[in-house]
mmCIF file of C-alpha atoms in Angstrom:
data_model
loop_
_atom_site.group_PDB
_atom_site.id
_atom_site.type_symbol
_atom_site.label_atom_id
_atom_site.label_comp_id
_atom_site.label_asym_id
_atom_site.label_seq_id
_atom_site.Cartn_x
_atom_site.Cartn_y
_atom_site.Cartn_z
ATOM 1 C CA UNK A 29 -0.070 -28.014 -33.925
ATOM 2 C CA UNK A 30 2.807 -25.623 -34.626
ATOM 3 C CA UNK A 31 1.471 -23.748 -37.623
ATOM 4 C CA UNK A 32 1.487 -20.175 -36.318
ATOM 5 C CA UNK A 33 4.087 -17.417 -36.596
ATOM 6 C CA UNK A 34 7.651 -18.479 -35.620
ATOM 7 C CA UNK A 35 6.456 -22.089 -35.312
ATOM 8 C CA UNK A 36 4.087 -21.328 -32.429
ATOM 9 C CA UNK A 37 0.759 -23.082 -32.154
ATOM 10 C CA UNK A 38 -2.148 -20.907 -33.234
ATOM 11 C CA UNK A 39 -3.404 -20.859 -29.646
ATOM 12 C CA UNK A 40 -0.043 -19.726 -28.210
ATOM 13 C CA UNK A 41 0.371 -17.179 -30.993
ATOM 14 C CA UNK A 42 -3.026 -15.621 -30.172
ATOM 15 C CA UNK A 43 -2.331 -15.665 -26.433
ATOM 16 C CA UNK A 44 1.043 -13.936 -26.662
ATOM 17 C CA UNK A 45 0.472 -11.666 -29.690
ATOM 18 C CA UNK A 46 -0.096 -8.509 -27.546
ATOM 19 C CA UNK A 47 3.198 -9.114 -25.754
ATOM 20 C CA UNK A 48 5.067 -9.715 -29.006
ATOM 21 C CA UNK A 49 3.780 -6.371 -30.262
ATOM 22 C CA UNK A 50 5.527 -4.644 -27.348
ATOM 23 C CA UNK A 51 8.795 -6.624 -27.276
ATOM 24 C CA UNK A 52 9.500 -7.253 -30.944
ATOM 25 C CA UNK A 53 12.144 -4.510 -31.110
ATOM 26 C CA UNK A 54 14.125 -6.202 -28.327
ATOM 27 C CA UNK A 55 13.467 -9.942 -28.724
ATOM 28 C CA UNK A 56 14.567 -11.847 -31.811
ATOM 29 C CA UNK A 57 12.236 -14.229 -33.690
ATOM 30 C CA UNK A 58 14.668 -17.012 -32.741
ATOM 31 C CA UNK A 59 14.194 -16.304 -29.017
ATOM 32 C CA UNK A 60 10.466 -15.690 -29.082
ATOM 33 C CA UNK A 61 9.054 -19.267 -29.241
ATOM 34 C CA UNK A 62 10.809 -20.245 -25.991
ATOM 35 C CA UNK A 63 9.882 -16.974 -24.316
ATOM 36 C CA UNK A 64 6.252 -17.144 -25.451
ATOM 37 C CA UNK A 65 5.951 -20.661 -24.000
ATOM 38 C CA UNK A 66 7.424 -19.503 -20.670
ATOM 39 C CA UNK A 67 5.125 -16.476 -20.539
ATOM 40 C CA UNK A 68 2.100 -18.710 -21.089
ATOM 41 C CA UNK A 69 3.275 -21.186 -18.427
ATOM 42 C CA UNK A 70 3.965 -18.427 -15.886
ATOM 43 C CA UNK A 71 0.600 -16.765 -16.417
ATOM 44 C CA UNK A 72 -1.117 -20.125 -15.885
ATOM 45 C CA UNK A 73 0.911 -20.756 -12.715
ATOM 46 C CA UNK A 74 -0.117 -17.351 -11.339
ATOM 47 C CA UNK A 75 -3.747 -18.429 -11.461
ATOM 48 C CA UNK A 76 -2.975 -21.769 -9.818
ATOM 49 C CA UNK A 77 -0.969 -20.156 -7.002
ATOM 50 C CA UNK A 78 -3.195 -17.078 -6.544
ATOM 51 C CA UNK A 79 -0.110 -14.957 -7.252
ATOM 52 C CA UNK A 80 0.782 -11.604 -8.725
ATOM 53 C CA UNK A 81 4.121 -10.587 -10.216
ATOM 54 C CA UNK A 82 5.630 -7.185 -9.478
ATOM 55 C CA UNK A 83 7.853 -6.180 -12.410
ATOM 56 C CA UNK A 84 10.256 -3.308 -11.823
ATOM 57 C CA UNK A 85 11.072 -0.802 -14.584
ATOM 58 C CA UNK A 86 14.513 -2.400 -14.954
ATOM 59 C CA UNK A 87 13.215 -5.865 -15.824
ATOM 60 C CA UNK A 88 13.764 -7.055 -19.388
ATOM 61 C CA UNK A 89 10.817 -6.405 -21.768
ATOM 62 C CA UNK A 90 9.571 -9.999 -21.914
ATOM 63 C CA UNK A 91 9.184 -9.958 -18.109
ATOM 64 C CA UNK A 92 7.894 -6.385 -17.859
ATOM 65 C CA UNK A 93 5.272 -6.706 -20.607
ATOM 66 C CA UNK A 94 4.801 -10.476 -20.581
ATOM 67 C CA UNK A 95 4.143 -11.486 -16.976
ATOM 68 C CA UNK A 96 4.114 -8.325 -14.828
ATOM 69 C CA UNK A 97 0.749 -7.710 -13.162
ATOM 70 C CA UNK A 98 1.988 -4.442 -11.677
ATOM 71 C CA UNK A 99 4.859 -2.519 -13.229
ATOM 72 C CA UNK A 100 6.723 0.547 -12.048
ATOM 73 C CA UNK A 101 9.146 1.708 -9.359
ATOM 74 C CA UNK A 102 9.816 -0.248 -6.177
ATOM 75 C CA UNK A 103 7.483 1.603 -3.820
ATOM 76 C CA UNK A 104 4.655 1.801 -6.348
ATOM 77 C CA UNK A 105 4.862 -1.957 -6.805
ATOM 78 C CA UNK A 106 4.744 -2.642 -3.068
ATOM 79 C CA UNK A 107 1.749 -0.331 -2.626
ATOM 80 C CA UNK A 108 -0.142 -2.029 -5.456
ATOM 81 C CA UNK A 109 0.671 -5.451 -4.049
ATOM 82 C CA UNK A 110 -0.730 -4.422 -0.661
ATOM 83 C CA UNK A 111 -4.051 -3.617 -2.352
ATOM 84 C CA UNK A 112 -4.159 -6.940 -4.192
ATOM 85 C CA UNK A 113 -6.222 -9.842 -2.872
ATOM 86 C CA UNK A 114 -3.642 -12.341 -4.149
ATOM 87 C CA UNK A 115 -2.033 -14.583 -1.529
ATOM 88 C CA UNK A 116 1.394 -14.733 -3.172
ATOM 89 C CA UNK A 117 3.668 -11.919 -4.375
ATOM 90 C CA UNK A 118 6.582 -12.632 -6.715
ATOM 91 C CA UNK A 119 9.094 -9.794 -6.793
ATOM 92 C CA UNK A 120 10.621 -9.424 -10.244
ATOM 93 C CA UNK A 121 13.244 -7.049 -8.927
ATOM 94 C CA UNK A 122 15.841 -7.082 -6.145
ATOM 95 C CA UNK A 123 15.828 -8.215 -2.529
ATOM 96 C CA UNK A 124 15.117 -4.907 -0.779
ATOM 97 C CA UNK A 125 12.013 -4.524 -2.962
ATOM 98 C CA UNK A 126 10.750 -7.934 -1.847
ATOM 99 C CA UNK A 127 11.338 -6.880 1.772
ATOM 100 C CA UNK A 128 9.308 -3.705 1.208
ATOM 101 C CA UNK A 129 6.475 -5.798 -0.210
ATOM 102 C CA UNK A 130 6.601 -8.048 2.860
ATOM 103 C CA UNK A 131 6.644 -5.013 5.181
ATOM 104 C CA UNK A 132 3.476 -3.645 3.568
ATOM 105 C CA UNK A 133 1.828 -7.063 3.115
ATOM 106 C CA UNK A 134 2.897 -9.120 6.155
ATOM 107 C CA UNK A 135 0.073 -11.619 5.695
ATOM 108 C CA UNK A 136 1.169 -12.574 2.169
ATOM 109 C CA UNK A 137 3.839 -14.969 0.957
ATOM 110 C CA UNK A 138 6.568 -12.994 -0.795
ATOM 111 C CA UNK A 139 8.925 -14.814 -3.159
ATOM 112 C CA UNK A 140 11.951 -13.683 -5.148
ATOM 113 C CA UNK A 141 13.192 -15.768 -8.105
ATOM 114 C CA UNK A 142 16.879 -15.391 -7.152
ATOM 115 C CA UNK A 143 18.056 -14.659 -3.612
ATOM 116 C CA UNK A 144 21.318 -13.250 -5.007
ATOM 117 C CA UNK A 145 19.495 -10.304 -6.615
ATOM 118 C CA UNK A 146 20.906 -7.554 -4.411
ATOM 119 C CA UNK A 147 21.681 -3.842 -4.785
ATOM 120 C CA UNK A 148 24.951 -1.929 -4.432
ATOM 121 C CA UNK A 149 23.140 1.055 -2.911
ATOM 122 C CA UNK A 150 21.140 -0.968 -0.384
ATOM 123 C CA UNK A 151 24.233 -2.915 0.679
ATOM 124 C CA UNK A 152 26.216 0.291 1.296
ATOM 125 C CA UNK A 153 24.637 0.866 4.721
ATOM 126 C CA UNK A 154 23.287 -1.184 7.635
ATOM 127 C CA UNK A 155 20.933 -0.600 10.534
ATOM 128 C CA UNK A 156 23.963 -0.481 12.841
ATOM 129 C CA UNK A 157 25.403 2.334 10.708
ATOM 130 C CA UNK A 158 22.172 4.308 11.090
ATOM 131 C CA UNK A 159 22.195 3.870 14.856
ATOM 132 C CA UNK A 160 25.698 5.350 14.981
ATOM 133 C CA UNK A 161 24.614 8.246 12.747
ATOM 134 C CA UNK A 162 21.743 9.020 15.134
ATOM 135 C CA UNK A 163 24.178 9.063 18.058
ATOM 136 C CA UNK A 164 26.382 11.520 16.184
ATOM 137 C CA UNK A 165 23.501 13.795 15.175
ATOM 138 C CA UNK A 166 20.924 13.525 17.973
ATOM 139 C CA UNK A 167 17.579 15.181 17.349
ATOM 140 C CA UNK A 168 17.850 15.303 13.547
ATOM 141 C CA UNK A 169 15.300 13.376 11.497
ATOM 142 C CA UNK A 170 16.583 10.421 9.497
ATOM 143 C CA UNK A 171 15.174 10.207 5.976
ATOM 144 C CA UNK A 172 15.949 6.982 4.171
ATOM 145 C CA UNK A 173 15.619 6.270 0.474
ATOM 146 C CA UNK A 174 13.321 3.302 -0.185
ATOM 147 C CA UNK A 175 16.275 1.586 -1.893
ATOM 148 C CA UNK A 176 17.403 0.202 1.468
ATOM 149 C CA UNK A 177 17.088 -2.977 3.504
ATOM 150 C CA UNK A 178 14.422 -3.561 6.144
ATOM 151 C CA UNK A 179 16.910 -3.190 9.015
ATOM 152 C CA UNK A 180 17.827 0.292 7.741
ATOM 153 C CA UNK A 181 14.182 1.300 7.317
ATOM 154 C CA UNK A 182 13.561 0.142 10.888
ATOM 155 C CA UNK A 183 16.006 2.802 12.148
ATOM 156 C CA UNK A 184 14.395 5.509 10.030
ATOM 157 C CA UNK A 185 11.953 8.318 10.817
ATOM 158 C CA UNK A 186 10.494 8.505 7.305
ATOM 159 C CA UNK A 187 11.276 7.043 3.889
ATOM 160 C CA UNK A 188 11.396 8.863 0.562
ATOM 161 C CA UNK A 189 11.596 8.163 -3.147
ATOM 162 C CA UNK A 190 13.418 10.133 -5.817
ATOM 163 C CA UNK A 191 10.031 11.613 -6.787
ATOM 164 C CA UNK A 192 9.230 13.061 -3.354
ATOM 165 C CA UNK A 193 12.657 13.485 -1.687
ATOM 166 C CA UNK A 194 12.600 17.302 -1.790
ATOM 167 C CA UNK A 195 9.063 17.367 -0.372
ATOM 168 C CA UNK A 196 9.982 14.900 2.414
ATOM 169 C CA UNK A 197 13.153 16.810 3.337
ATOM 170 C CA UNK A 198 11.251 20.082 3.693
ATOM 171 C CA UNK A 199 8.382 18.428 5.587
ATOM 172 C CA UNK A 200 10.756 16.727 8.043
ATOM 173 C CA UNK A 201 12.726 19.918 8.698
ATOM 174 C CA UNK A 202 9.505 21.741 9.518
ATOM 175 C CA UNK A 203 8.033 18.870 11.546
ATOM 176 C CA UNK A 204 11.161 18.474 13.674
ATOM 177 C CA UNK A 205 11.858 22.223 13.824
ATOM 178 C CA UNK A 206 15.412 21.910 12.459
ATOM 179 C CA UNK A 207 17.402 23.476 9.629
ATOM 180 C CA UNK A 208 19.137 20.293 8.479
ATOM 181 C CA UNK A 209 18.240 16.622 8.066
ATOM 182 C CA UNK A 210 19.943 13.291 7.461
ATOM 183 C CA UNK A 211 19.238 11.905 3.964
ATOM 184 C CA UNK A 212 20.751 8.476 3.320
ATOM 185 C CA UNK A 213 22.221 6.409 1.717
ATOM 186 C CA UNK A 214 22.514 7.802 -1.853
ATOM 187 C CA UNK A 215 25.119 10.581 -1.953
ATOM 188 C CA UNK A 216 24.116 11.791 -5.406
ATOM 189 C CA UNK A 217 20.405 11.918 -4.623
ATOM 190 C CA UNK A 218 21.287 13.909 -1.484
ATOM 191 C CA UNK A 219 23.432 16.363 -3.446
ATOM 192 C CA UNK A 220 20.748 16.797 -6.089
ATOM 193 C CA UNK A 221 18.095 17.377 -3.423
ATOM 194 C CA UNK A 222 20.368 19.913 -1.676
ATOM 195 C CA UNK A 223 20.371 22.026 -4.837
ATOM 196 C CA UNK A 224 16.565 22.314 -4.668
ATOM 197 C CA UNK A 225 16.056 23.318 -1.025
ATOM 198 C CA UNK A 226 17.391 25.611 1.689
ATOM 199 C CA UNK A 227 17.406 22.708 4.181
ATOM 200 C CA UNK A 228 20.896 21.475 5.034
ATOM 201 C CA UNK A 229 21.651 17.877 4.084
ATOM 202 C CA UNK A 230 23.827 15.329 5.881
ATOM 203 C CA UNK A 231 24.540 12.417 3.532
ATOM 204 C CA UNK A 232 26.120 8.976 3.298
ATOM 205 C CA UNK A 233 28.552 7.933 0.570
ATOM 206 C CA UNK A 234 26.405 5.236 -1.028
ATOM 207 C CA UNK A 235 25.880 4.903 -4.770
ATOM 208 C CA UNK A 236 23.961 2.957 -7.387
ATOM 209 C CA UNK A 237 26.623 1.226 -9.461
ATOM 210 C CA UNK A 238 24.554 1.688 -12.636
ATOM 211 C CA UNK A 239 23.984 5.439 -12.375
ATOM 212 C CA UNK A 240 27.467 6.134 -11.022
ATOM 213 C CA UNK A 241 29.069 4.836 -14.236
ATOM 214 C CA UNK A 242 27.566 7.489 -16.525
ATOM 215 C CA UNK A 243 29.816 10.420 -17.461
ATOM 216 C CA UNK A 244 29.363 13.897 -18.908
ATOM 217 C CA UNK A 245 31.350 12.648 -21.901
ATOM 218 C CA UNK A 246 28.626 10.038 -22.520
ATOM 219 C CA UNK A 247 26.112 12.857 -22.895
ATOM 220 C CA UNK A 248 28.462 14.921 -25.077
ATOM 221 C CA UNK A 249 28.947 11.921 -27.368
ATOM 222 C CA UNK A 250 25.186 11.422 -27.629
ATOM 223 C CA UNK A 251 24.639 15.079 -28.540
ATOM 224 C CA UNK A 252 27.337 14.866 -31.206
ATOM 225 C CA UNK A 253 25.771 11.737 -32.708
ATOM 226 C CA UNK A 254 22.101 12.770 -32.310
ATOM 227 C CA UNK A 255 21.838 16.580 -31.957
ATOM 228 C CA UNK A 256 18.029 16.456 -31.812
ATOM 229 C CA UNK A 257 17.869 13.911 -28.972
ATOM 230 C CA UNK A 258 16.442 14.991 -25.605
ATOM 231 C CA UNK A 259 18.528 13.781 -22.666
ATOM 232 C CA UNK A 260 16.751 12.623 -19.498
ATOM 233 C CA UNK A 261 18.679 11.643 -16.354
ATOM 234 C CA UNK A 262 17.855 9.990 -13.030
ATOM 235 C CA UNK A 263 18.802 11.824 -9.778
ATOM 236 C CA UNK A 264 20.894 8.852 -8.626
ATOM 237 C CA UNK A 265 23.431 10.144 -11.168
ATOM 238 C CA UNK A 266 26.215 12.585 -10.181
ATOM 239 C CA UNK A 267 25.211 16.246 -10.154
ATOM 240 C CA UNK A 268 27.236 17.102 -13.260
ATOM 241 C CA UNK A 269 25.224 14.534 -15.238
ATOM 242 C CA UNK A 270 21.970 16.212 -14.270
ATOM 243 C CA UNK A 271 23.365 19.614 -15.210
ATOM 244 C CA UNK A 272 24.273 18.290 -18.659
ATOM 245 C CA UNK A 273 20.819 16.767 -19.224
ATOM 246 C CA UNK A 274 17.700 18.463 -20.594
ATOM 247 C CA UNK A 275 15.502 16.963 -17.871
ATOM 248 C CA UNK A 276 16.197 15.180 -14.606
ATOM 249 C CA UNK A 277 13.617 13.290 -12.594
ATOM 250 C CA UNK A 278 12.491 10.023 -11.062
ATOM 251 C CA UNK A 279 11.609 6.963 -13.119
ATOM 252 C CA UNK A 280 7.952 8.045 -12.964
ATOM 253 C CA UNK A 281 8.828 11.589 -14.067
ATOM 254 C CA UNK A 282 10.954 10.359 -16.973
ATOM 255 C CA UNK A 283 8.248 7.934 -18.075
ATOM 256 C CA UNK A 284 5.592 10.665 -17.925
ATOM 257 C CA UNK A 285 7.865 13.035 -19.861
ATOM 258 C CA UNK A 286 8.300 10.577 -22.731
ATOM 259 C CA UNK A 287 4.693 9.363 -22.826
ATOM 260 C CA UNK A 288 3.202 12.849 -22.692
ATOM 261 C CA UNK A 289 5.663 14.791 -24.868
ATOM 262 C CA UNK A 290 6.582 11.958 -27.270
ATOM 263 C CA UNK A 291 9.866 13.506 -28.424
ATOM 264 C CA UNK A 292 11.271 12.169 -31.681
ATOM 265 C CA UNK A 293 14.458 10.844 -30.075
ATOM 266 C CA UNK A 294 15.424 10.298 -26.414
ATOM 267 C CA UNK A 295 18.514 9.414 -24.410
ATOM 268 C CA UNK A 296 17.656 7.915 -21.009
ATOM 269 C CA UNK A 297 20.526 8.128 -18.531
ATOM 270 C CA UNK A 298 19.433 5.222 -16.351
ATOM 271 C CA UNK A 299 19.304 1.406 -16.475
ATOM 272 C CA UNK A 300 18.784 0.581 -20.115
ATOM 273 C CA UNK A 301 15.882 -1.860 -19.818
ATOM 274 C CA UNK A 302 13.737 1.108 -18.825
ATOM 275 C CA UNK A 303 14.060 2.534 -22.347
ATOM 276 C CA UNK A 304 13.145 -0.861 -23.815
ATOM 277 C CA UNK A 305 10.026 -1.049 -21.664
ATOM 278 C CA UNK A 306 8.802 2.483 -22.373
ATOM 279 C CA UNK A 307 9.384 1.825 -26.079
ATOM 280 C CA UNK A 308 6.686 -0.843 -25.943
ATOM 281 C CA UNK A 309 4.100 1.833 -25.098
ATOM 282 C CA UNK A 310 5.411 4.663 -27.321
ATOM 283 C CA UNK A 311 6.791 2.906 -30.430
ATOM 284 C CA UNK A 312 7.010 6.202 -32.311
ATOM 285 C CA UNK A 313 9.811 7.421 -30.000
ATOM 286 C CA UNK A 314 13.379 6.393 -30.844
ATOM 287 C CA UNK A 315 15.618 5.590 -27.861
ATOM 288 C CA UNK A 316 19.359 5.944 -28.302
ATOM 289 C CA UNK A 317 22.313 6.276 -25.983
ATOM 290 C CA UNK A 318 24.671 4.534 -23.591
ATOM 291 C CA UNK A 319 23.405 1.386 -21.894
ATOM 292 C CA UNK A 320 24.331 0.393 -18.358
ATOM 293 C CA UNK A 321 22.723 -2.836 -17.172
ATOM 294 C CA UNK A 322 22.083 -3.639 -13.512
ATOM 295 C CA UNK A 323 23.710 -7.053 -12.929
ATOM 296 C CA UNK A 324 21.434 -7.687 -9.954
ATOM 297 C CA UNK A 325 18.186 -7.003 -11.829
ATOM 298 C CA UNK A 326 19.365 -9.222 -14.660
ATOM 299 C CA UNK A 327 19.505 -12.216 -12.322
ATOM 300 C CA UNK A 328 15.716 -12.340 -12.703
ATOM 301 C CA UNK A 329 14.650 -14.323 -15.773
ATOM 302 C CA UNK A 330 11.507 -15.914 -17.136
ATOM 303 C CA UNK A 331 13.003 -19.303 -16.281
ATOM 304 C CA UNK A 332 13.572 -18.575 -12.594
ATOM 305 C CA UNK A 333 10.219 -16.790 -12.271
ATOM 306 C CA UNK A 334 8.614 -19.992 -13.580
ATOM 307 C CA UNK A 335 10.651 -22.131 -11.161
ATOM 308 C CA UNK A 336 9.843 -19.774 -8.284
ATOM 309 C CA UNK A 337 6.098 -20.250 -8.825
ATOM 310 C CA UNK A 338 6.338 -23.925 -9.690
ATOM 311 C CA UNK A 339 8.263 -24.808 -6.514
ATOM 312 C CA UNK A 340 7.108 -21.911 -4.295
ATOM 313 C CA UNK A 341 10.760 -21.248 -3.535
ATOM 314 C CA UNK A 342 12.918 -18.447 -2.123
ATOM 315 C CA UNK A 343 10.534 -16.869 0.349
ATOM 316 C CA UNK A 344 11.497 -13.442 1.728
ATOM 317 C CA UNK A 345 10.680 -12.769 5.370
ATOM 318 C CA UNK A 346 11.302 -9.863 7.747
ATOM 319 C CA UNK A 347 11.427 -10.294 11.554
ATOM 320 C CA UNK A 348 8.147 -9.040 13.008
ATOM 321 C CA UNK A 349 9.614 -6.378 15.304
ATOM 322 C CA UNK A 350 11.831 -5.042 12.508
ATOM 323 C CA UNK A 351 8.941 -5.060 10.049
ATOM 324 C CA UNK A 352 6.708 -3.092 12.420
ATOM 325 C CA UNK A 353 9.317 -0.357 12.860
ATOM 326 C CA UNK A 354 10.127 -0.241 9.152
ATOM 327 C CA UNK A 355 6.413 -0.074 8.326
ATOM 328 C CA UNK A 356 6.070 3.100 10.394
ATOM 329 C CA UNK A 357 8.709 4.864 8.284
ATOM 330 C CA UNK A 358 7.200 3.726 4.981
ATOM 331 C CA UNK A 359 3.623 4.414 6.050
ATOM 332 C CA UNK A 360 4.519 7.891 7.312
ATOM 333 C CA UNK A 361 5.683 8.734 3.792
ATOM 334 C CA UNK A 362 2.632 7.124 2.158
ATOM 335 C CA UNK A 363 0.287 9.073 4.421
ATOM 336 C CA UNK A 364 1.706 12.450 3.344
ATOM 337 C CA UNK A 365 -0.076 14.079 0.393
ATOM 338 C CA UNK A 366 1.917 13.171 -2.717
ATOM 339 C CA UNK A 367 3.629 15.953 -4.677
ATOM 340 C CA UNK A 368 1.410 17.416 -7.392
ATOM 341 C CA UNK A 369 3.908 16.108 -9.947
ATOM 342 C CA UNK A 370 7.004 13.933 -9.467
ATOM 343 C CA UNK A 371 10.010 16.080 -8.601
ATOM 344 C CA UNK A 372 12.062 17.562 -11.400
ATOM 345 C CA UNK A 373 15.671 18.147 -10.406
ATOM 346 C CA UNK A 374 16.244 21.417 -12.237
ATOM 347 C CA UNK A 375 19.905 21.992 -11.375
ATOM 348 C CA UNK A 376 20.502 24.539 -14.105
ATOM 349 C CA UNK A 377 17.977 26.866 -12.494
ATOM 350 C CA UNK A 378 18.371 25.644 -8.904
ATOM 351 C CA UNK A 379 17.764 28.289 -6.282
ATOM 352 C CA UNK A 380 21.236 27.789 -4.901
ATOM 353 C CA UNK A 381 23.820 25.110 -4.328
ATOM 354 C CA UNK A 382 24.990 23.940 -0.918
ATOM 355 C CA UNK A 383 27.603 21.270 -0.359
ATOM 356 C CA UNK A 384 26.244 18.387 1.684
ATOM 357 C CA UNK A 385 28.018 17.123 4.785
ATOM 358 C CA UNK A 386 29.238 13.609 4.072
ATOM 359 C CA UNK A 387 29.374 11.227 7.024
#
């Protein structure tokens, strides 16, 4: 009987009320009945299929808060999935993330709701490219950002995230006994890391299409419109963006900053669904600013998550030999003690600046 709020049945209203409380600033009352029904159906299907859903920070709020069993950045999701006893993993994110989940959980079935959900950064480099780089720079450690495909990870000595990239660079230089390392494929992450360390950086000209689009003028416009807003930027942005921001750090560092400090008003210079998702947990904070959507992340919807589980479709696999080699690079990073706090890219007070060598 549809006698609850927005025409929902009382049972469905009770079931989805906690989710509505987190998404109501981003989902209209007109949309909610259909979304609430899908959320209920998906959560029931998870139990039937013995599945968990990994929801990346860039998923829309109804996915992130409504059906995500684990939420966060790509590596954090894969690590949590590896601990889970569930037989099926659904990656609410992009293809390289599903591959990472399969690498760390080879015995599990890994599904992605849309096989077209790719990544401009991950597609900027191949395993063959890395092999050529190693021929050009023999003896130097190859550090690869986790935002890469399995064939690239398989050619890698150790992976890194934006939170631990400085730590990994300095560890690898010491471990290999060298004064420079290869850090690929994100050029801007490499440049921002170079400003925090004395280790020389050799980089690749790959970019995230979302973070590349932000400009210093965007930040200037935000400061003119909201002088009291605190500006937080992701290190996949160009260096000048980080210099113009009040704080620069990984998705985990930005989330911690907002949740712990609870500033009155925030501008997040990253994919805009992240602001929507944090808002669900800190409703007292106002998020303003430019919004760049990731077209690949937005291929994932409640509808195709439901279809993915219903039909057990779009399985992601990694060849065994490739997975074993890629797992070594990921596990080597995991086994290192994590940084005490996620890295802050403090370019204003950086120890020095060194131009990276672009391949």
